[in-house]
Amino acid sequence: MFSQSEENYLKAIFHLQQEMDGGVSTSSISAHLNSKAASVTEAVKRLAEKNLVDYQKYYGVQLTETGKEHALAVVRKHRLWESFLVDRLNFNWDEVHEVAEQLEHIKSHKLVEELDIFLGRPAYDPHGDPIPDAKGNIPEIPKKKLSQLQKGDRGTCKGFNDASSPFLKYLAKLQIGLGTSVEVINIEKFDESMTVRIEDNEVQLSKTATDNIYVEQ
């Protein structure tokens, strides 16, 4: 049985591993969880003692197979609860992340399995992220960042790296959601901001925004 704090660390390391090659630095974990560097180092050492991570001081942190299994279980619960809140309780997609952060620590395996069945075993959550199955299998999604497209390229929004309420509200204001078609009209050399066409509208997106929008061509 793991504490809520330990589960948060495992989930954070899992997400960070998806974004980088090699080990995850303790400074990255610190920034992700908004925790002090010393606290992160101590927490990582405790996880290593439980064989949940491999940690070498100058090479970073990586989940062991056991650690990855537990991280995926937390991710599975989080994304199932987000789906339940949006699909069954009519929450907006920008309201569910913080609530799911609390619900993901429920320990009952039966509850999670029944929730999955009740929802019809969804493959993706409301933000387009794949939901791991009960065995931890999670599909690879062929998608790239909007910022990687060139002028004239087209794509379809398939997910968002930032699930924070401010970012999702910003996207909703621009009428950008899952399945939205975008066309790159222009890219500014100065700051790499983009002008994109969404249906009949042209909107400006910062590099920060385009780095957090995943598209499939």
mmCIF file with all atom_site columns, N, CA and C in Angstrom, residues 10-41:
data_model
loop_
_atom_site.group_PDB
_atom_site.id
_atom_site.type_symbol
_atom_site.label_atom_id
_atom_site.label_alt_id
_atom_site.label_comp_id
_atom_site.label_asym_id
_atom_site.label_entity_id
_atom_site.label_seq_id
_atom_site.pdbx_PDB_ins_code
_atom_site.Cartn_x
_atom_site.Cartn_y
_atom_site.Cartn_z
_atom_site.occupancy
_atom_site.B_iso_or_equiv
_atom_site.pdbx_formal_charge
_atom_site.auth_seq_id
_atom_site.auth_comp_id
_atom_site.auth_asym_id
_atom_site.auth_atom_id
_atom_site.pdbx_PDB_model_num
ATOM 1  N N  . LEU A 1 10 ? 5.127  8.907  -8.221  1.00 0.00 ? 10 LEU A N  1
ATOM 2  C CA . LEU A 1 10 ? 5.177  7.901  -9.282  1.00 0.00 ? 10 LEU A CA 1
ATOM 3  C C  . LEU A 1 10 ? 4.482  8.405  -10.543 1.00 0.00 ? 10 LEU A C  1
ATOM 4  N N  . LYS A 1 11 ? 3.332  9.039  -10.363 1.00 0.00 ? 11 LYS A N  1
ATOM 5  C CA . LYS A 1 11 ? 2.593  9.565  -11.518 1.00 0.00 ? 11 LYS A CA 1
ATOM 6  C C  . LYS A 1 11 ? 3.383  10.685 -12.190 1.00 0.00 ? 11 LYS A C  1
ATOM 7  N N  . ALA A 1 12 ? 3.975  11.563 -11.388 1.00 0.00 ? 12 ALA A N  1
ATOM 8  C CA . ALA A 1 12 ? 4.756  12.673 -11.943 1.00 0.00 ? 12 ALA A CA 1
ATOM 9  C C  . ALA A 1 12 ? 5.948  12.149 -12.752 1.00 0.00 ? 12 ALA A C  1
ATOM 10 N N  . ILE A 1 13 ? 6.651  11.171 -12.219 1.00 0.00 ? 13 ILE A N  1
ATOM 11 C CA . ILE A 1 13 ? 7.806  10.607 -12.929 1.00 0.00 ? 13 ILE A CA 1
ATOM 12 C C  . ILE A 1 13 ? 7.353  9.934  -14.217 1.00 0.00 ? 13 ILE A C  1
ATOM 13 N N  . PHE A 1 14 ? 6.213  9.240  -14.166 1.00 0.00 ? 14 PHE A N  1
ATOM 14 C CA . PHE A 1 14 ? 5.673  8.606  -15.375 1.00 0.00 ? 14 PHE A CA 1
ATOM 15 C C  . PHE A 1 14 ? 5.415  9.652  -16.459 1.00 0.00 ? 14 PHE A C  1
ATOM 16 N N  . HIS A 1 15 ? 4.736  10.741 -16.105 1.00 0.00 ? 15 HIS A N  1
ATOM 17 C CA . HIS A 1 15 ? 4.415  11.778 -17.090 1.00 0.00 ? 15 HIS A CA 1
ATOM 18 C C  . HIS A 1 15 ? 5.695  12.423 -17.644 1.00 0.00 ? 15 HIS A C  1
ATOM 19 N N  . LEU A 1 16 ? 6.656  12.684 -16.776 1.00 0.00 ? 16 LEU A N  1
ATOM 20 C CA . LEU A 1 16 ? 7.897  13.317 -17.217 1.00 0.00 ? 16 LEU A CA 1
ATOM 21 C C  . LEU A 1 16 ? 8.716  12.398 -18.111 1.00 0.00 ? 16 LEU A C  1
ATOM 22 N N  . GLN A 1 17 ? 8.649  11.091 -17.847 1.00 0.00 ? 17 GLN A N  1
ATOM 23 C CA . GLN A 1 17 ? 9.369  10.136 -18.703 1.00 0.00 ? 17 GLN A CA 1
ATOM 24 C C  . GLN A 1 17 ? 8.815  10.115 -20.123 1.00 0.00 ? 17 GLN A C  1
ATOM 25 N N  . GLN A 1 18 ? 7.538  10.463 -20.271 1.00 0.00 ? 18 GLN A N  1
ATOM 26 C CA . GLN A 1 18 ? 6.933  10.479 -21.603 1.00 0.00 ? 18 GLN A CA 1
ATOM 27 C C  . GLN A 1 18 ? 7.463  11.650 -22.427 1.00 0.00 ? 18 GLN A C  1
ATOM 28 N N  . GLU A 1 19 ? 8.016  12.655 -21.758 1.00 0.00 ? 19 GLU A N  1
ATOM 29 C CA . GLU A 1 19 ? 8.438  13.875 -22.436 1.00 0.00 ? 19 GLU A CA 1
ATOM 30 C C  . GLU A 1 19 ? 9.929  13.949 -22.702 1.00 0.00 ? 19 GLU A C  1
ATOM 31 N N  . MET A 1 20 ? 10.720 13.032 -22.151 1.00 0.00 ? 20 MET A N  1
ATOM 32 C CA . MET A 1 20 ? 12.174 13.135 -22.294 1.00 0.00 ? 20 MET A CA 1
ATOM 33 C C  . MET A 1 20 ? 12.806 11.759 -22.405 1.00 0.00 ? 20 MET A C  1
ATOM 34 N N  . ASP A 1 21 ? 13.986 11.739 -22.965 1.00 0.00 ? 21 ASP A N  1
ATOM 35 C CA . ASP A 1 21 ? 14.770 10.514 -23.062 1.00 0.00 ? 21 ASP A CA 1
ATOM 36 C C  . ASP A 1 21 ? 15.675 10.417 -21.831 1.00 0.00 ? 21 ASP A C  1
ATOM 37 N N  . GLY A 1 22 ? 15.913 9.197  -21.393 1.00 0.00 ? 22 GLY A N  1
ATOM 38 C CA . GLY A 1 22 ? 16.794 9.008  -20.256 1.00 0.00 ? 22 GLY A CA 1
ATOM 39 C C  . GLY A 1 22 ? 16.098 9.273  -18.939 1.00 0.00 ? 22 GLY A C  1
ATOM 40 N N  . GLY A 1 23 ? 16.916 9.478  -17.887 1.00 0.00 ? 23 GLY A N  1
ATOM 41 C CA . GLY A 1 23 ? 16.371 9.684  -16.556 1.00 0.00 ? 23 GLY A CA 1
ATOM 42 C C  . GLY A 1 23 ? 15.728 11.043 -16.383 1.00 0.00 ? 23 GLY A C  1
ATOM 43 N N  . VAL A 1 24 ? 14.819 11.112 -15.427 1.00 0.00 ? 24 VAL A N  1
ATOM 44 C CA . VAL A 1 24 ? 14.124 12.359 -15.102 1.00 0.00 ? 24 VAL A CA 1
ATOM 45 C C  . VAL A 1 24 ? 14.885 13.042 -13.970 1.00 0.00 ? 24 VAL A C  1
ATOM 46 N N  . SER A 1 25 ? 15.231 14.289 -14.138 1.00 0.00 ? 25 SER A N  1
ATOM 47 C CA . SER A 1 25 ? 15.979 15.016 -13.113 1.00 0.00 ? 25 SER A CA 1
ATOM 48 C C  . SER A 1 25 ? 15.092 15.331 -11.920 1.00 0.00 ? 25 SER A C  1
ATOM 49 N N  . THR A 1 26 ? 15.716 15.409 -10.752 1.00 0.00 ? 26 THR A N  1
ATOM 50 C CA . THR A 1 26 ? 14.950 15.769 -9.557  1.00 0.00 ? 26 THR A CA 1
ATOM 51 C C  . THR A 1 26 ? 14.435 17.204 -9.662  1.00 0.00 ? 26 THR A C  1
ATOM 52 N N  . SER A 1 27 ? 15.150 18.050 -10.394 1.00 0.00 ? 27 SER A N  1
ATOM 53 C CA . SER A 1 27 ? 14.676 19.432 -10.566 1.00 0.00 ? 27 SER A CA 1
ATOM 54 C C  . SER A 1 27 ? 13.392 19.468 -11.389 1.00 0.00 ? 27 SER A C  1
ATOM 55 N N  . SER A 1 28 ? 13.284 18.564 -12.382 1.00 0.00 ? 28 SER A N  1
ATOM 56 C CA . SER A 1 28 ? 12.053 18.481 -13.172 1.00 0.00 ? 28 SER A CA 1
ATOM 57 C C  . SER A 1 28 ? 10.885 18.012 -12.308 1.00 0.00 ? 28 SER A C  1
ATOM 58 N N  . ILE A 1 29 ? 11.143 17.036 -11.456 1.00 0.00 ? 29 ILE A N  1
ATOM 59 C CA . ILE A 1 29 ? 10.103 16.544 -10.549 1.00 0.00 ? 29 ILE A CA 1
ATOM 60 C C  . ILE A 1 29 ? 9.688  17.651 -9.588  1.00 0.00 ? 29 ILE A C  1
ATOM 61 N N  . SER A 1 30 ? 10.680 18.384 -9.080  1.00 0.00 ? 30 SER A N  1
ATOM 62 C CA . SER A 1 30 ? 10.419 19.487 -8.159  1.00 0.00 ? 30 SER A CA 1
ATOM 63 C C  . SER A 1 30 ? 9.513  20.534 -8.788  1.00 0.00 ? 30 SER A C  1
ATOM 64 N N  . ALA A 1 31 ? 9.811  20.886 -10.056 1.00 0.00 ? 31 ALA A N  1
ATOM 65 C CA . ALA A 1 31 ? 8.998  21.880 -10.753 1.00 0.00 ? 31 ALA A CA 1
ATOM 66 C C  . ALA A 1 31 ? 7.597  21.345 -11.042 1.00 0.00 ? 31 ALA A C  1
ATOM 67 N N  . HIS A 1 32 ? 7.512  20.072 -11.417 1.00 0.00 ? 32 HIS A N  1
ATOM 68 C CA . HIS A 1 32 ? 6.225  19.462 -11.768 1.00 0.00 ? 32 HIS A CA 1
ATOM 69 C C  . HIS A 1 32 ? 5.286  19.420 -10.562 1.00 0.00 ? 32 HIS A C  1
ATOM 70 N N  . LEU A 1 33 ? 5.854  19.120 -9.398  1.00 0.00 ? 33 LEU A N  1
ATOM 71 C CA . LEU A 1 33 ? 5.036  18.967 -8.184  1.00 0.00 ? 33 LEU A CA 1
ATOM 72 C C  . LEU A 1 33 ? 5.061  20.215 -7.303  1.00 0.00 ? 33 LEU A C  1
ATOM 73 N N  . ASN A 1 34 ? 5.828  21.211 -7.722  1.00 0.00 ? 34 ASN A N  1
ATOM 74 C CA . ASN A 1 34 ? 5.964  22.436 -6.934  1.00 0.00 ? 34 ASN A CA 1
ATOM 75 C C  . ASN A 1 34 ? 6.445  22.117 -5.520  1.00 0.00 ? 34 ASN A C  1
ATOM 76 N N  . SER A 1 35 ? 7.478  21.276 -5.450  1.00 0.00 ? 35 SER A N  1
ATOM 77 C CA . SER A 1 35 ? 8.042  20.861 -4.169  1.00 0.00 ? 35 SER A CA 1
ATOM 78 C C  . SER A 1 35 ? 9.501  21.313 -4.071  1.00 0.00 ? 35 SER A C  1
ATOM 79 N N  . LYS A 1 36 ? 10.003 21.396 -2.859  1.00 0.00 ? 36 LYS A N  1
ATOM 80 C CA . LYS A 1 36 ? 11.397 21.775 -2.657  1.00 0.00 ? 36 LYS A CA 1
ATOM 81 C C  . LYS A 1 36 ? 12.317 20.650 -3.124  1.00 0.00 ? 36 LYS A C  1
ATOM 82 N N  . ALA A 1 37 ? 13.459 21.038 -3.669  1.00 0.00 ? 37 ALA A N  1
ATOM 83 C CA . ALA A 1 37 ? 14.405 20.064 -4.219  1.00 0.00 ? 37 ALA A CA 1
ATOM 84 C C  . ALA A 1 37 ? 14.843 19.033 -3.177  1.00 0.00 ? 37 ALA A C  1
ATOM 85 N N  . ALA A 1 38 ? 15.093 19.484 -1.958  1.00 0.00 ? 38 ALA A N  1
ATOM 86 C CA . ALA A 1 38 ? 15.531 18.565 -0.902  1.00 0.00 ? 38 ALA A CA 1
ATOM 87 C C  . ALA A 1 38 ? 14.456 17.534 -0.590  1.00 0.00 ? 38 ALA A C  1
ATOM 88 N N  . SER A 1 39 ? 13.198 17.965 -0.586  1.00 0.00 ? 39 SER A N  1
ATOM 89 C CA . SER A 1 39 ? 12.090 17.042 -0.320  1.00 0.00 ? 39 SER A CA 1
ATOM 90 C C  . SER A 1 39 ? 11.972 15.999 -1.418  1.00 0.00 ? 39 SER A C  1
ATOM 91 N N  . VAL A 1 40 ? 12.167 16.441 -2.658  1.00 0.00 ? 40 VAL A N  1
ATOM 92 C CA . VAL A 1 40 ? 12.099 15.527 -3.798  1.00 0.00 ? 40 VAL A CA 1
ATOM 93 C C  . VAL A 1 40 ? 13.197 14.477 -3.703  1.00 0.00 ? 40 VAL A C  1
ATOM 94 N N  . THR A 1 41 ? 14.405 14.906 -3.390  1.00 0.00 ? 41 THR A N  1
ATOM 95 C CA . THR A 1 41 ? 15.532 13.969 -3.288  1.00 0.00 ? 41 THR A CA 1
ATOM 96 C C  . THR A 1 41 ? 15.264 12.909 -2.229  1.00 0.00 ? 41 THR A C  1
#
